[in-house]
PDB file of C-alpha atoms in Angstrom:
ATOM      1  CA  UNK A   1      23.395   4.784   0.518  1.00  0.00           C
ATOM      2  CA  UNK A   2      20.683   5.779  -1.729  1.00  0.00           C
ATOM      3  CA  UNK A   3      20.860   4.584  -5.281  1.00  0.00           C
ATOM      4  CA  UNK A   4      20.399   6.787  -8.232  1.00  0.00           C
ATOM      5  CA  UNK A   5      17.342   7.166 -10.563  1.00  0.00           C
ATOM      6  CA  UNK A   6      15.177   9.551 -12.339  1.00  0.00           C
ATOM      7  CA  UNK A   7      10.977   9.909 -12.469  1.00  0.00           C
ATOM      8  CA  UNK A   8       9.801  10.205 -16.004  1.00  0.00           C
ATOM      9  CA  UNK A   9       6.348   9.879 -17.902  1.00  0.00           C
ATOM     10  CA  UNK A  10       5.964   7.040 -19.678  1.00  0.00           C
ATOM     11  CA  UNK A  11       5.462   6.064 -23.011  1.00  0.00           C
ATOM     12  CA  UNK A  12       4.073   3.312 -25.028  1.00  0.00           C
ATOM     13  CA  UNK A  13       7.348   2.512 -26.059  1.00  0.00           C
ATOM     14  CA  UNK A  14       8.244   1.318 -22.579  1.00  0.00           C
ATOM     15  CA  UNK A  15       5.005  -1.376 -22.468  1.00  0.00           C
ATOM     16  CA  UNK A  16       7.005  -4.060 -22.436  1.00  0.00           C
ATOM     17  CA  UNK A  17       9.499  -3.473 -19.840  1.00  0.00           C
ATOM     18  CA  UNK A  18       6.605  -2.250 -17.891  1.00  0.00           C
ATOM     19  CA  UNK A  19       5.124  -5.311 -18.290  1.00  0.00           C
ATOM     20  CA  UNK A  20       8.429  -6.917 -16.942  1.00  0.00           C
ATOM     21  CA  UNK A  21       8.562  -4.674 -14.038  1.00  0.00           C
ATOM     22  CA  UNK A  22       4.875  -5.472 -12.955  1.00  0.00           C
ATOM     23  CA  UNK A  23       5.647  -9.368 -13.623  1.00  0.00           C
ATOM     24  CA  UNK A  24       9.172  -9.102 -11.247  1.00  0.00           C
ATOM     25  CA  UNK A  25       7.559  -7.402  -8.436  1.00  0.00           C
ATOM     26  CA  UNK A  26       4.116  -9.137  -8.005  1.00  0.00           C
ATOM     27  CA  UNK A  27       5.116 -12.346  -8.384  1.00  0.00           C
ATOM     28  CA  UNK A  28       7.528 -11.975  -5.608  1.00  0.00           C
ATOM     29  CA  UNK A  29       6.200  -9.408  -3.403  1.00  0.00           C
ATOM     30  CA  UNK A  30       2.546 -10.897  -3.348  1.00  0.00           C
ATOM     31  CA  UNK A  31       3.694 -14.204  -2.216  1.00  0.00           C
ATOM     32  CA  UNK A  32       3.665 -13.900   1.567  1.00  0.00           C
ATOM     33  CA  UNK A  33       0.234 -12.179   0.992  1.00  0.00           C
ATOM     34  CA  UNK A  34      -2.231 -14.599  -1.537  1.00  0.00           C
ATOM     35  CA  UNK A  35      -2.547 -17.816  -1.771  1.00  0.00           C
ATOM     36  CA  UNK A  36      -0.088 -19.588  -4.694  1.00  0.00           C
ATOM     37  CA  UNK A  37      -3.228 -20.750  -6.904  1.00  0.00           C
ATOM     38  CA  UNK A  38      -4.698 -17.281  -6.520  1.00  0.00           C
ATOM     39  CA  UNK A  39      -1.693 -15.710  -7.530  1.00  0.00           C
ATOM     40  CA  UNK A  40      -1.169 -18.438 -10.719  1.00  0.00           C
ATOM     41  CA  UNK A  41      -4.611 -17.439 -12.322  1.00  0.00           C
ATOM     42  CA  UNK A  42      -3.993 -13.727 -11.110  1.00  0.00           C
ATOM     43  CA  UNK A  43      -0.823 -12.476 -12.125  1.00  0.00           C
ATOM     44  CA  UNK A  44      -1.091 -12.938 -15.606  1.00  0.00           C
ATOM     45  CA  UNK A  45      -4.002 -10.351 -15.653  1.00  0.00           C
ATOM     46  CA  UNK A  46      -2.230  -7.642 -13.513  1.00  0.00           C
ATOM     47  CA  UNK A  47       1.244  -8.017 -14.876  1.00  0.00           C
ATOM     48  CA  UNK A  48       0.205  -6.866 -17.539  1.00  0.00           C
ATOM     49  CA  UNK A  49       0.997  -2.549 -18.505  1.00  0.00           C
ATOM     50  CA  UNK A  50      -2.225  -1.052 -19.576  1.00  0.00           C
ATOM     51  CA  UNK A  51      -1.500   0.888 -22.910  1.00  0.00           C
ATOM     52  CA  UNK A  52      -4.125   3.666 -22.363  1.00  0.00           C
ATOM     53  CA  UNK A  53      -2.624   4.534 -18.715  1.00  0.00           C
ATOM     54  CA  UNK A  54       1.279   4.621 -20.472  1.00  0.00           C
ATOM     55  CA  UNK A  55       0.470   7.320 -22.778  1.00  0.00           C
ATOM     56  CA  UNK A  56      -1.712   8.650 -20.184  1.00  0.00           C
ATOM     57  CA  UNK A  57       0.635  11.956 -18.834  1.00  0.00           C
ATOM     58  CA  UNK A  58      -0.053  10.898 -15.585  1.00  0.00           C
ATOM     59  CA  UNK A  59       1.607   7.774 -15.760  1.00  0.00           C
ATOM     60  CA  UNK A  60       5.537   7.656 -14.206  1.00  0.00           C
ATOM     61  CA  UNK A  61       8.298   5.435 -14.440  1.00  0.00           C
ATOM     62  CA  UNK A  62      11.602   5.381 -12.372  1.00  0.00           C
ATOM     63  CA  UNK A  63      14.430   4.685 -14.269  1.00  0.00           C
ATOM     64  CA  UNK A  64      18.030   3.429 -13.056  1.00  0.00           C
ATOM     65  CA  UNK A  65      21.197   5.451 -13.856  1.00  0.00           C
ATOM     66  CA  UNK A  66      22.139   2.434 -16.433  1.00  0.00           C
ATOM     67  CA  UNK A  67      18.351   2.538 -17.832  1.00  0.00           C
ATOM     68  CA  UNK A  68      16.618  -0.107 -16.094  1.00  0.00           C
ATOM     69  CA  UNK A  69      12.727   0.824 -15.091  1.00  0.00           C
ATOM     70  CA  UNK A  70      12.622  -0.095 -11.764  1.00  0.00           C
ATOM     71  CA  UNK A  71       9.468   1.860 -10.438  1.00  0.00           C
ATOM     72  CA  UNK A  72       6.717   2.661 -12.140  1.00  0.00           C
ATOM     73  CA  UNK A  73       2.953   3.833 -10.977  1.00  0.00           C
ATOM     74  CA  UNK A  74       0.427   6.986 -11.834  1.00  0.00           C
ATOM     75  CA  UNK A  75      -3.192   8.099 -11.390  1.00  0.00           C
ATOM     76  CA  UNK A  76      -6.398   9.217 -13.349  1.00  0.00           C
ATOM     77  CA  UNK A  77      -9.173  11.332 -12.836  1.00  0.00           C
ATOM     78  CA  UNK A  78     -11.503   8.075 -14.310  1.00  0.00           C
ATOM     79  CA  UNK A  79     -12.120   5.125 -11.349  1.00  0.00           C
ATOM     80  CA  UNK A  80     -10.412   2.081 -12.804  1.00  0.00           C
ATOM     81  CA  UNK A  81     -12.911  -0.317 -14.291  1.00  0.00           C
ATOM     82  CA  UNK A  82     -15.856   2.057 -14.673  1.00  0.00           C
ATOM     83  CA  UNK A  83     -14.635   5.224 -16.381  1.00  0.00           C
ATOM     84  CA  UNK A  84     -16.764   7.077 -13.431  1.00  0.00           C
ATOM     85  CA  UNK A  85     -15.083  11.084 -12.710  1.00  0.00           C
ATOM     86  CA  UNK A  86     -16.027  11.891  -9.555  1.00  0.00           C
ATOM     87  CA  UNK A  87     -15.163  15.960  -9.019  1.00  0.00           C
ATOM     88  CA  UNK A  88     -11.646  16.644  -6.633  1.00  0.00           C
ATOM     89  CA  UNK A  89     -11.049  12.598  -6.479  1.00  0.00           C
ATOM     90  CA  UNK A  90      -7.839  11.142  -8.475  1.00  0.00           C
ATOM     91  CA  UNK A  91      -7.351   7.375  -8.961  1.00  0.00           C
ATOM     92  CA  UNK A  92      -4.114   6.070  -8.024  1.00  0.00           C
ATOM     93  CA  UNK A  93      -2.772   3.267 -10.885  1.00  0.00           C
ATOM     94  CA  UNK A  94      -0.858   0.468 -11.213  1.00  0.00           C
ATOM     95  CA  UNK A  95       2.626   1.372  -8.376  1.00  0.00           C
ATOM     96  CA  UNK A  96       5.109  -1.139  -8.777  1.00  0.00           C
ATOM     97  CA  UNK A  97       9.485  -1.159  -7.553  1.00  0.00           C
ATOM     98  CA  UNK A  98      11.157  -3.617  -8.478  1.00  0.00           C
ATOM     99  CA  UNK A  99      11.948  -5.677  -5.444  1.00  0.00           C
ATOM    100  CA  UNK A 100      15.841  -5.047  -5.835  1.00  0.00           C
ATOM    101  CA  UNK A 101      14.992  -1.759  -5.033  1.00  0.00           C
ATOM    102  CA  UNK A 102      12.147  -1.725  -2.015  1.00  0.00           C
ATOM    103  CA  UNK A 103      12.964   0.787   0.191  1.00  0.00           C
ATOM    104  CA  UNK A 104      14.643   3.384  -1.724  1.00  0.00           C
ATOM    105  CA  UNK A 105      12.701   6.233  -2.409  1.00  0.00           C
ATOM    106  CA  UNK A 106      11.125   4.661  -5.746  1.00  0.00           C
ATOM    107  CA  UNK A 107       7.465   4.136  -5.026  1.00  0.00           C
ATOM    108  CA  UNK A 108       7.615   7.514  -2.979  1.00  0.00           C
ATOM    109  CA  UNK A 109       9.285   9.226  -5.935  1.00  0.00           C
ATOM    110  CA  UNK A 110       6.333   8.540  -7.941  1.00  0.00           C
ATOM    111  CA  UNK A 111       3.946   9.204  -5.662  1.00  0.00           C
ATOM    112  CA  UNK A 112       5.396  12.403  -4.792  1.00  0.00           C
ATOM    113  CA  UNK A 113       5.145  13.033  -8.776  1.00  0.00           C
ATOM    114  CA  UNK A 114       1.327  12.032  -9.077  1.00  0.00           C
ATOM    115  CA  UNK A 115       0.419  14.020  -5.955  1.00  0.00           C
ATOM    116  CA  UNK A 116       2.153  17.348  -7.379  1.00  0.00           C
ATOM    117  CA  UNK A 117       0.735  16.743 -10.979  1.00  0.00           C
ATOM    118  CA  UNK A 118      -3.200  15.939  -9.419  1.00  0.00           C
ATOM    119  CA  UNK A 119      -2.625  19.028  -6.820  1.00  0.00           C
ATOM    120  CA  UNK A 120      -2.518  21.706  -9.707  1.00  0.00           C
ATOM    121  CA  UNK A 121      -5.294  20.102 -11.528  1.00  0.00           C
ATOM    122  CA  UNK A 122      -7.471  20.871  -8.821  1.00  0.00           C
ATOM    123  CA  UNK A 123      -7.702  17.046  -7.322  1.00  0.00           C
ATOM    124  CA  UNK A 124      -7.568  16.969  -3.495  1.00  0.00           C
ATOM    125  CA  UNK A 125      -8.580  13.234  -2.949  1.00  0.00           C
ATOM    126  CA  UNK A 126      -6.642  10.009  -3.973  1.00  0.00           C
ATOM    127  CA  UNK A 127      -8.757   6.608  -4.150  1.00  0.00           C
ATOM    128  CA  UNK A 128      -6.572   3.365  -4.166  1.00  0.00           C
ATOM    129  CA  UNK A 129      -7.478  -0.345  -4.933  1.00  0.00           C
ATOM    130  CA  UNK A 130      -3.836  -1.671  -2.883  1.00  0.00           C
ATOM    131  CA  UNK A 131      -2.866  -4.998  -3.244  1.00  0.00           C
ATOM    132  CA  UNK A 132      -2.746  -6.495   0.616  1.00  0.00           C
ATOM    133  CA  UNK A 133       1.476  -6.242   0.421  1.00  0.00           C
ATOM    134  CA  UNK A 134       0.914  -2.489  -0.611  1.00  0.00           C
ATOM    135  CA  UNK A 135      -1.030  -1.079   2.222  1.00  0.00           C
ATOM    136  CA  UNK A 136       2.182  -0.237   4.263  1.00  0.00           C
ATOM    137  CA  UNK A 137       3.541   1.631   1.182  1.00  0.00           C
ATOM    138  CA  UNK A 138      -0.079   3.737   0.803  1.00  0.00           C
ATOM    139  CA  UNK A 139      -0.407   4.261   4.045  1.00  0.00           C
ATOM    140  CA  UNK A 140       2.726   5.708   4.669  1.00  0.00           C
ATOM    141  CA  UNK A 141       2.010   7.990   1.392  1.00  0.00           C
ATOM    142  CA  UNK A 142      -0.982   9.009   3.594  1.00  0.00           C
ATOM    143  CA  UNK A 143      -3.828   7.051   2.433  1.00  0.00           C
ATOM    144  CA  UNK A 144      -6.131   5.336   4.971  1.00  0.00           C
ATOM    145  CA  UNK A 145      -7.932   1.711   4.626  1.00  0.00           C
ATOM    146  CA  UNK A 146     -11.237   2.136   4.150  1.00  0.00           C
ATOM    147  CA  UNK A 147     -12.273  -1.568   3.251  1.00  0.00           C
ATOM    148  CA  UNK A 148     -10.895  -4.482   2.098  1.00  0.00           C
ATOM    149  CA  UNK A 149     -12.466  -5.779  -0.896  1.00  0.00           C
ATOM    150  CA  UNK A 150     -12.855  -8.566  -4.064  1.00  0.00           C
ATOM    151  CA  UNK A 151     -11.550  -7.164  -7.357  1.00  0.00           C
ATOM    152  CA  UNK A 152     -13.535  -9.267 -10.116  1.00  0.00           C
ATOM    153  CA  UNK A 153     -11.007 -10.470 -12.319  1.00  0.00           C
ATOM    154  CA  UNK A 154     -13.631 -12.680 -14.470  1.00  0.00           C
ATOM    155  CA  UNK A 155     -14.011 -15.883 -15.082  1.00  0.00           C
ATOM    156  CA  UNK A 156     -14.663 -16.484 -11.161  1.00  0.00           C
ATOM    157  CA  UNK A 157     -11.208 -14.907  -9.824  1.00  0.00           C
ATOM    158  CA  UNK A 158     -11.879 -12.649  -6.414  1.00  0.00           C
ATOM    159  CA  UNK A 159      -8.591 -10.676  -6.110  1.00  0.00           C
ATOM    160  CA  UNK A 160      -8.089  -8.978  -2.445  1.00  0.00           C
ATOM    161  CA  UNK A 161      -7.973  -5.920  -2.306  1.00  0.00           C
TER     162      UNK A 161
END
């Protein structure tokens, strides 16, 4: 049985559960893929909800029937970390589901959502940085590996990606 939620656009008034969200699922999805000290000096940095990206438009969130986010994730035209617009290409941005709800449409939902909204603005090519644990979940959206490599998080911290 499917349970029930809605895909909205977010707003900066949801940065905090956002945050929440991101902090919930990494911290327990990542586990089986990095390394416990990696993820200690890590997660604080990507659990974090960009503000620019939630008032974005092309940033989603699902929410429960009882108003929970449970799913969030969205794209940009600008490659993450260097602003760069590369004509036709779309960034994909931040996917999280909360793990009480893996395998229920969520992440799909809002991919489904990002492709339609990049489609009629011309994009015809997604670009993903995937955490290791999301590959499945990108590939089966239709993406393809086309490297693994270090994120530079500062201060020395290599993230795999």
């Amino acid at each position: 049985m499917t349970k029930y939620f809605k895909v909205r656009a977010a707003t900066e008034k949801d940065l905090t559960q956002v945050s929440d969200l991101l902090a919930a699922s990494y911290s327990e999805l990542m586990i089986r893929f990095y390394d416990e000290v990696l993820l200690r000096d890590a997660l604080p940095k990507i659990t974090r909800a960009n503000p620019v990206l939630l008032t974005s438009g092309t940033y989603y969130l699902a929410q429960s029937k009882g108003g929970r986010i449970i799913g969030c994730g969205g794209w940009t035209q600008e490659r993450p970390g260097t602003g760069e617009i590369i004509p036709n290409f779309a960034h994909i941005r931040h996917f999280a589901t909360h793990p009480d709800w893996i395998g229920e449409g969520v992440g799909k939902a809002i991919f489904d959502q990002c492709k339609i909204q990049a489609l009629a603005k011309g994009i015809r090519n997604f670009e993903c940085y995937s955490s290791l644990n999301a590959e499945g979940f990108y590939t089966a959206m239709g993406l393809r590996r086309v490297r693994q490599v270090d994120v530079d998080m500062g201060e020395g911290l290599k993230f795999p990606s």
